[in-house]
Amino acid sequence: MKQSHLIFNSSIAGQKPETIINRQHPCPFCDIKSLTDILDQDGPIIWLKNKFPVLQEAFQTVIIETDECLSELSIYPIEHLQRLLSFGIKHWLNMINSKEYESVMFFKNHGPMSGGSLRHPHMQIVGLKNINAYERVSRDQLEGLIIEERNSVQFNLSTKPRIGFFEFNVILSELKDLSIFAQYLQMAAHYVLNHFHRSCTSYNLFFYYMDGDIMVKLIPRFATSPIFIGYGIPQVSNKVSDHVQRVQELYLTQNKQEEPAE
């Protein structure tokens, strides 16, 4: 019988430190000298095995994004974000290409509503041995109203979100355009935390690899809709186009006006 649910080890979960709400607790990712099972490192960016592997039949790893505990993706120097994405995507694709896993998840939690437990910026790469994480993901969930397109990169806002109500997507077709991919991703994160809704402090990033394209979905996190929880029905706002226009005005129209003439 095909496995449909991941087994979550609640005993291990009870041992995990929590620093998003409890800021007085020491951060394990700041104590670099005590880190173990390091898999690779690029300066302050460190890939290591997850010390608290709560998922059974899975290989769980963490990427520490920076040595600045209170920093965040939306305010990184763009060069650092490009470096981080290049590092993470390389190891994610290597795990996919190893064929050791049924599927490989690559994601990030930020903020108290995201499901994460540590404030220190980090991402996770998780190889699932018996479950296809892509089974319920479709390409149309990553398509939508186009905010901007440059070279092989598209930045859009979902018209068929996975959960609702607003989900930003960035689609990269050629790795040479990773710098543009990073810029759009940072715009989405900055917009969500600063201009989207006054109470929005959290988001998730989910990376997908489909038909040779690298895609990332950024979902602002609030309490999940009861209609989705109870019935699995996503909702899309009737103001999607308003937010497309707002992002363009804040991040793109001004930049175009400031570009020097040829």
C-alpha atoms as a printed R data frame, in Angstrom:
    type eleno elety resid chain resno       x      y       z
1   ATOM     1    CA   MET     A     1   0.000  0.000   0.000
2   ATOM     2    CA   LYS     A     2   1.375  3.410  -0.986
3   ATOM     3    CA   GLN     A     3   2.369  5.608   1.972
4   ATOM     4    CA   SER     A     4   0.301  8.790   2.170
5   ATOM     5    CA   HIS     A     5   1.351 10.314   5.515
6   ATOM     6    CA   LEU     A     6   4.713 11.243   6.994
7   ATOM     7    CA   ILE     A     7   5.319  9.842  10.468
8   ATOM     8    CA   PHE     A     8   6.162 12.663  12.899
9   ATOM     9    CA   ASN     A     9   8.208 11.782  15.973
10  ATOM    10    CA   SER     A    10   6.627 13.816  18.771
11  ATOM    11    CA   SER     A    11   9.232 12.711  21.318
12  ATOM    12    CA   ILE     A    12  12.059 14.258  19.286
13  ATOM    13    CA   ALA     A    13   9.947 17.338  18.577
14  ATOM    14    CA   GLY     A    14   9.569 17.912  22.322
15  ATOM    15    CA   GLN     A    15  13.359 18.302  22.607
16  ATOM    16    CA   LYS     A    16  13.670 21.020  19.954
17  ATOM    17    CA   PRO     A    17  14.722 24.508  21.082
18  ATOM    18    CA   GLU     A    18  12.360 27.411  20.342
19  ATOM    19    CA   THR     A    19  13.655 30.956  19.818
20  ATOM    20    CA   ILE     A    20  10.910 32.640  17.762
21  ATOM    21    CA   ILE     A    21   8.711 33.336  20.802
22  ATOM    22    CA   ASN     A    22  11.233 32.609  23.564
23  ATOM    23    CA   ARG     A    23  13.998 35.027  22.574
24  ATOM    24    CA   GLN     A    24  15.821 34.526  25.869
25  ATOM    25    CA   HIS     A    25  16.734 30.953  24.899
26  ATOM    26    CA   PRO     A    26  20.235 30.505  23.433
27  ATOM    27    CA   CYS     A    27  20.324 30.062  19.646
28  ATOM    28    CA   PRO     A    28  22.045 26.809  18.601
29  ATOM    29    CA   PHE     A    29  22.864 28.204  15.135
30  ATOM    30    CA   CYS     A    30  24.842 31.067  16.668
31  ATOM    31    CA   ASP     A    31  27.095 28.625  18.514
32  ATOM    32    CA   ILE     A    32  29.147 27.735  15.428
33  ATOM    33    CA   LYS     A    33  31.813 25.821  17.375
34  ATOM    34    CA   SER     A    34  29.206 23.382  18.701
35  ATOM    35    CA   LEU     A    35  27.676 22.526  15.313
36  ATOM    36    CA   THR     A    36  28.059 18.880  14.257
37  ATOM    37    CA   ASP     A    37  27.463 16.826  11.100
38  ATOM    38    CA   ILE     A    38  28.380 19.701   8.771
39  ATOM    39    CA   LEU     A    39  27.942 18.610   5.153
40  ATOM    40    CA   ASP     A    40  29.250 21.694   3.345
41  ATOM    41    CA   GLN     A    41  30.075 25.332   4.046
42  ATOM    42    CA   ASP     A    42  30.508 28.547   2.094
43  ATOM    43    CA   GLY     A    43  31.616 31.220   4.545
44  ATOM    44    CA   PRO     A    44  28.670 31.987   6.861
45  ATOM    45    CA   ILE     A    45  26.384 29.633   4.893
46  ATOM    46    CA   ILE     A    46  26.437 26.175   6.479
47  ATOM    47    CA   TRP     A    47  24.671 22.967   5.404
48  ATOM    48    CA   LEU     A    48  24.355 20.333   8.117
49  ATOM    49    CA   LYS     A    49  22.244 17.407   9.245
50  ATOM    50    CA   ASN     A    50  19.207 18.358  11.293
51  ATOM    51    CA   LYS     A    51  19.937 17.596  14.939
52  ATOM    52    CA   PHE     A    52  16.240 16.920  15.563
53  ATOM    53    CA   PRO     A    53  15.018 14.648  12.732
54  ATOM    54    CA   VAL     A    54  11.312 14.569  13.550
55  ATOM    55    CA   LEU     A    55  10.275 12.908  10.277
56  ATOM    56    CA   GLN     A    56  10.691  9.168   9.910
57  ATOM    57    CA   GLU     A    57  11.951  7.659   6.646
58  ATOM    58    CA   ALA     A    58  13.535 10.983   5.728
59  ATOM    59    CA   PHE     A    59  16.982 12.581   5.485
60  ATOM    60    CA   GLN     A    60  16.640 15.994   7.126
61  ATOM    61    CA   THR     A    61  19.153 18.782   6.634
62  ATOM    62    CA   VAL     A    62  19.346 22.489   7.462
63  ATOM    63    CA   ILE     A    63  21.041 25.407   5.705
64  ATOM    64    CA   ILE     A    64  22.077 28.171   8.114
65  ATOM    65    CA   GLU     A    65  21.726 31.209   5.879
66  ATOM    66    CA   THR     A    66  23.868 33.754   7.698
67  ATOM    67    CA   ASP     A    67  25.788 34.366  10.905
68  ATOM    68    CA   GLU     A    68  23.471 37.300  11.704
69  ATOM    69    CA   CYS     A    69  20.763 35.824  13.925
70  ATOM    70    CA   LEU     A    70  18.277 38.695  13.571
71  ATOM    71    CA   SER     A    71  18.695 39.200   9.841
72  ATOM    72    CA   GLU     A    72  16.149 38.064   7.256
73  ATOM    73    CA   LEU     A    73  16.013 37.228   3.551
74  ATOM    74    CA   SER     A    74  14.242 40.460   2.580
75  ATOM    75    CA   ILE     A    75  17.127 42.602   3.842
76  ATOM    76    CA   TYR     A    76  20.156 40.538   2.774
77  ATOM    77    CA   PRO     A    77  22.651 42.196   0.452
78  ATOM    78    CA   ILE     A    78  21.569 40.867  -2.934
79  ATOM    79    CA   GLU     A    79  25.006 39.309  -3.489
80  ATOM    80    CA   HIS     A    80  24.594 37.244  -0.318
81  ATOM    81    CA   LEU     A    81  21.120 36.093  -1.353
82  ATOM    82    CA   GLN     A    82  22.439 34.997  -4.758
83  ATOM    83    CA   ARG     A    83  25.243 33.104  -3.023
84  ATOM    84    CA   LEU     A    84  22.773 31.444  -0.654
85  ATOM    85    CA   LEU     A    85  20.358 30.431  -3.432
86  ATOM    86    CA   SER     A    86  23.182 29.061  -5.587
87  ATOM    87    CA   PHE     A    87  24.437 27.012  -2.613
88  ATOM    88    CA   GLY     A    88  20.997 25.701  -1.654
89  ATOM    89    CA   ILE     A    89  19.807 24.916  -5.175
90  ATOM    90    CA   LYS     A    90  23.042 23.043  -5.924
91  ATOM    91    CA   HIS     A    91  22.631 20.692  -2.965
92  ATOM    92    CA   TRP     A    92  18.878 20.312  -3.496
93  ATOM    93    CA   LEU     A    93  19.341 19.317  -7.149
94  ATOM    94    CA   ASN     A    94  22.210 16.991  -6.220
95  ATOM    95    CA   MET     A    95  19.922 15.167  -3.803
96  ATOM    96    CA   ILE     A    96  17.208 14.942  -6.463
97  ATOM    97    CA   ASN     A    97  19.666 13.628  -9.047
98  ATOM    98    CA   SER     A    98  21.076 11.052  -6.631
99  ATOM    99    CA   LYS     A    99  17.837  9.051  -7.067
100 ATOM   100    CA   GLU     A   100  18.090  8.002  -3.415
101 ATOM   101    CA   TYR     A   101  14.741  9.568  -2.546
102 ATOM   102    CA   GLU     A   102  11.186  9.425  -3.770
103 ATOM   103    CA   SER     A   103  11.240 13.236  -3.621
104 ATOM   104    CA   VAL     A   104  13.261 16.070  -2.086
105 ATOM   105    CA   MET     A   105  11.675 19.087  -0.391
106 ATOM   106    CA   PHE     A   106  13.412 22.464  -0.169
107 ATOM   107    CA   PHE     A   107  11.661 25.096   1.943
108 ATOM   108    CA   LYS     A   108  11.977 27.926   4.455
109 ATOM   109    CA   ASN     A   109   9.877 28.999   7.433
110 ATOM   110    CA   HIS     A   110   9.967 32.566   8.743
111 ATOM   111    CA   GLY     A   111   7.992 34.021  11.618
112 ATOM   112    CA   PRO     A   112   5.664 32.794  14.380
113 ATOM   113    CA   MET     A   113   2.887 31.693  11.993
114 ATOM   114    CA   SER     A   114   5.200 29.749   9.659
115 ATOM   115    CA   GLY     A   115   5.508 26.508  11.612
116 ATOM   116    CA   GLY     A   116   9.182 27.086  12.395
117 ATOM   117    CA   SER     A   117  10.868 26.981  15.805
118 ATOM   118    CA   LEU     A   118  14.155 28.913  15.405
119 ATOM   119    CA   ARG     A   119  14.424 32.639  14.661
120 ATOM   120    CA   HIS     A   120  17.921 32.356  13.152
121 ATOM   121    CA   PRO     A   121  17.456 32.429   9.327
122 ATOM   122    CA   HIS     A   122  17.627 28.949   7.859
123 ATOM   123    CA   MET     A   123  16.243 26.731   5.114
124 ATOM   124    CA   GLN     A   124  15.647 22.992   5.042
125 ATOM   125    CA   ILE     A   125  16.341 20.305   2.457
126 ATOM   126    CA   VAL     A   126  14.547 17.045   3.244
127 ATOM   127    CA   GLY     A   127  14.790 13.829   1.244
128 ATOM   128    CA   LEU     A   128  11.653 11.669   1.546
129 ATOM   129    CA   LYS     A   129  12.231  7.973   1.015
130 ATOM   130    CA   ASN     A   130   8.653  6.826   0.404
131 ATOM   131    CA   ILE     A   131   6.496  9.847  -0.407
132 ATOM   132    CA   ASN     A   132   6.206 11.970  -3.541
133 ATOM   133    CA   ALA     A   133   5.966 15.533  -2.225
134 ATOM   134    CA   TYR     A   134   4.963 16.740  -5.691
135 ATOM   135    CA   GLU     A   135   1.920 14.529  -6.039
136 ATOM   136    CA   ARG     A   136  -0.517 17.293  -5.084
137 ATOM   137    CA   VAL     A   137   1.416 20.137  -6.732
138 ATOM   138    CA   SER     A   138   0.381 21.253 -10.211
139 ATOM   139    CA   ARG     A   139   1.967 23.737 -12.566
140 ATOM   140    CA   ASP     A   140  -1.098 25.983 -12.632
141 ATOM   141    CA   GLN     A   141  -0.661 26.627  -8.882
142 ATOM   142    CA   LEU     A   142   2.579 28.426  -9.774
143 ATOM   143    CA   GLU     A   143   1.111 30.520 -12.570
144 ATOM   144    CA   GLY     A   144  -0.793 33.775 -12.294
145 ATOM   145    CA   LEU     A   145  -0.926 37.469 -13.094
146 ATOM   146    CA   ILE     A   146   2.517 38.548 -14.250
147 ATOM   147    CA   ILE     A   147   4.208 41.234 -12.170
148 ATOM   148    CA   GLU     A   148   7.312 41.269 -14.360
149 ATOM   149    CA   GLU     A   149   9.316 39.045 -16.695
150 ATOM   150    CA   ARG     A   150  13.002 39.411 -17.462
151 ATOM   151    CA   ASN     A   151  15.096 37.009 -19.497
152 ATOM   152    CA   SER     A   152  14.125 33.487 -18.354
153 ATOM   153    CA   VAL     A   153  12.512 34.582 -15.062
154 ATOM   154    CA   GLN     A   154   8.844 35.271 -14.365
155 ATOM   155    CA   PHE     A   155   7.464 36.931 -11.216
156 ATOM   156    CA   ASN     A   156   3.725 36.450 -10.711
157 ATOM   157    CA   LEU     A   157   0.877 36.359  -8.206
158 ATOM   158    CA   SER     A   158  -1.174 33.157  -8.208
159 ATOM   159    CA   THR     A   159  -4.647 33.060  -9.713
160 ATOM   160    CA   LYS     A   160  -5.002 29.426  -8.570
161 ATOM   161    CA   PRO     A   161  -3.209 29.398  -5.193
162 ATOM   162    CA   ARG     A   162  -2.554 26.150  -3.336
163 ATOM   163    CA   ILE     A   163  -4.133 27.459  -0.126
164 ATOM   164    CA   GLY     A   164  -5.028 31.142  -0.676
165 ATOM   165    CA   PHE     A   165  -5.452 33.992  -0.737
166 ATOM   166    CA   PHE     A   166  -2.235 35.533  -2.099
167 ATOM   167    CA   GLU     A   167   0.769 33.490  -3.187
168 ATOM   168    CA   PHE     A   168   3.798 34.943  -4.991
169 ATOM   169    CA   ASN     A   169   5.690 32.785  -7.479
170 ATOM   170    CA   VAL     A   170   9.096 33.191  -9.133
171 ATOM   171    CA   ILE     A   171   9.951 30.835 -12.001
172 ATOM   172    CA   LEU     A   172  13.522 30.380 -13.248
173 ATOM   173    CA   SER     A   173  14.119 28.580 -16.553
174 ATOM   174    CA   GLU     A   174  17.890 29.159 -16.926
175 ATOM   175    CA   LEU     A   175  20.369 29.165 -14.027
176 ATOM   176    CA   LYS     A   176  22.351 31.980 -15.639
177 ATOM   177    CA   ASP     A   177  19.501 34.292 -14.574
178 ATOM   178    CA   LEU     A   178  19.768 33.401 -10.877
179 ATOM   179    CA   SER     A   179  20.520 37.039 -10.011
180 ATOM   180    CA   ILE     A   180  17.116 38.116 -11.377
181 ATOM   181    CA   PHE     A   181  15.458 35.198  -9.579
182 ATOM   182    CA   ALA     A   182  17.025 36.421  -6.308
183 ATOM   183    CA   GLN     A   183  15.858 39.992  -6.886
184 ATOM   184    CA   TYR     A   184  12.245 38.966  -7.477
185 ATOM   185    CA   LEU     A   185  12.240 36.634  -4.484
186 ATOM   186    CA   GLN     A   186  13.566 39.409  -2.265
187 ATOM   187    CA   MET     A   187  10.910 41.820  -3.588
188 ATOM   188    CA   ALA     A   188   8.184 39.334  -2.684
189 ATOM   189    CA   ALA     A   189   9.529 38.784   0.846
190 ATOM   190    CA   HIS     A   190  10.014 42.491   1.478
191 ATOM   191    CA   TYR     A   191   6.544 43.337   0.168
192 ATOM   192    CA   VAL     A   192   4.863 40.685   2.321
193 ATOM   193    CA   LEU     A   193   6.605 41.825   5.515
194 ATOM   194    CA   ASN     A   194   6.351 45.578   4.922
195 ATOM   195    CA   HIS     A   195   3.479 46.498   2.600
196 ATOM   196    CA   PHE     A   196   1.090 43.567   2.351
197 ATOM   197    CA   HIS     A   197  -0.812 43.581   5.659
198 ATOM   198    CA   ARG     A   198   0.096 45.289   8.920
199 ATOM   199    CA   SER     A   199  -0.169 42.047  10.908
200 ATOM   200    CA   CYS     A   200   1.840 39.868   8.529
201 ATOM   201    CA   THR     A   201   5.049 38.723  10.229
202 ATOM   202    CA   SER     A   202   5.419 35.280   8.701
203 ATOM   203    CA   TYR     A   203   5.846 33.487   5.401
204 ATOM   204    CA   ASN     A   204   6.887 30.163   3.917
205 ATOM   205    CA   LEU     A   205   9.016 29.528   0.847
206 ATOM   206    CA   PHE     A   206   8.589 26.307  -1.106
207 ATOM   207    CA   PHE     A   207  10.900 25.343  -3.965
208 ATOM   208    CA   TYR     A   208   9.752 23.090  -6.807
209 ATOM   209    CA   TYR     A   209  11.575 21.511  -9.718
210 ATOM   210    CA   MET     A   210   9.252 20.909 -12.673
211 ATOM   211    CA   ASP     A   211   9.987 20.337 -16.346
212 ATOM   212    CA   GLY     A   212  13.504 21.685 -15.910
213 ATOM   213    CA   ASP     A   213  12.309 24.898 -14.236
214 ATOM   214    CA   ILE     A   214  13.170 25.982 -10.699
215 ATOM   215    CA   MET     A   215  10.184 27.587  -9.024
216 ATOM   216    CA   VAL     A   216   9.637 29.155  -5.645
217 ATOM   217    CA   LYS     A   217   6.307 29.966  -4.022
218 ATOM   218    CA   LEU     A   218   6.150 32.535  -1.219
219 ATOM   219    CA   ILE     A   219   3.043 32.273   0.942
220 ATOM   220    CA   PRO     A   220   2.222 34.936   3.564
221 ATOM   221    CA   ARG     A   221   1.099 33.099   6.693
222 ATOM   222    CA   PHE     A   222  -1.893 33.860   8.869
223 ATOM   223    CA   ALA     A   223  -4.366 31.496  10.528
224 ATOM   224    CA   THR     A   224  -5.276 29.007   7.791
225 ATOM   225    CA   SER     A   225  -8.767 29.300   6.322
226 ATOM   226    CA   PRO     A   226 -11.226 26.861   7.973
227 ATOM   227    CA   ILE     A   227 -12.680 26.129   4.517
228 ATOM   228    CA   PHE     A   228  -9.277 24.849   3.423
229 ATOM   229    CA   ILE     A   229  -8.708 22.943   6.680
230 ATOM   230    CA   GLY     A   230 -12.087 21.229   6.598
231 ATOM   231    CA   TYR     A   231 -12.685 20.776   2.887
232 ATOM   232    CA   GLY     A   232  -9.392 21.363   1.097
233 ATOM   233    CA   ILE     A   233 -10.903 24.176  -1.012
234 ATOM   234    CA   PRO     A   234  -8.423 26.991  -1.780
235 ATOM   235    CA   GLN     A   235  -9.619 30.577  -2.116
236 ATOM   236    CA   VAL     A   236  -8.279 33.418  -4.236
237 ATOM   237    CA   SER     A   237  -8.857 37.086  -3.453
238 ATOM   238    CA   ASN     A   238 -10.689 39.398  -5.828
239 ATOM   239    CA   LYS     A   239  -7.870 41.921  -5.195
240 ATOM   240    CA   VAL     A   240  -5.018 39.963  -6.778
241 ATOM   241    CA   SER     A   241  -4.597 42.536  -9.543
242 ATOM   242    CA   ASP     A   242  -4.423 45.346  -6.949
243 ATOM   243    CA   HIS     A   243  -1.392 43.734  -5.309
244 ATOM   244    CA   VAL     A   244   0.268 43.121  -8.672
245 ATOM   245    CA   GLN     A   245  -0.024 46.839  -9.391
246 ATOM   246    CA   ARG     A   246   1.214 47.783  -5.914
247 ATOM   247    CA   VAL     A   247   4.353 45.625  -6.211
248 ATOM   248    CA   GLN     A   248   5.062 47.125  -9.622
249 ATOM   249    CA   GLU     A   249   4.692 50.649  -8.246
250 ATOM   250    CA   LEU     A   250   6.881 50.022  -5.192
251 ATOM   251    CA   TYR     A   251   9.701 48.009  -6.717
252 ATOM   252    CA   LEU     A   252   9.637 48.129 -10.493
253 ATOM   253    CA   THR     A   253   8.190 51.334 -11.971
254 ATOM   254    CA   GLN     A   254  10.526 53.543  -9.950
255 ATOM   255    CA   ASN     A   255  13.557 51.412 -10.856
256 ATOM   256    CA   LYS     A   256  12.737 51.704 -14.542
257 ATOM   257    CA   GLN     A   257  12.436 55.474 -14.271
258 ATOM   258    CA   GLU     A   258  15.848 55.668 -12.591
259 ATOM   259    CA   GLU     A   259  17.639 53.558 -15.201
260 ATOM   260    CA   PRO     A   260  20.102 55.678 -17.187
261 ATOM   261    CA   ALA     A   261  19.324 56.301 -20.836
262 ATOM   262    CA   GLU     A   262  21.242 54.285 -23.396
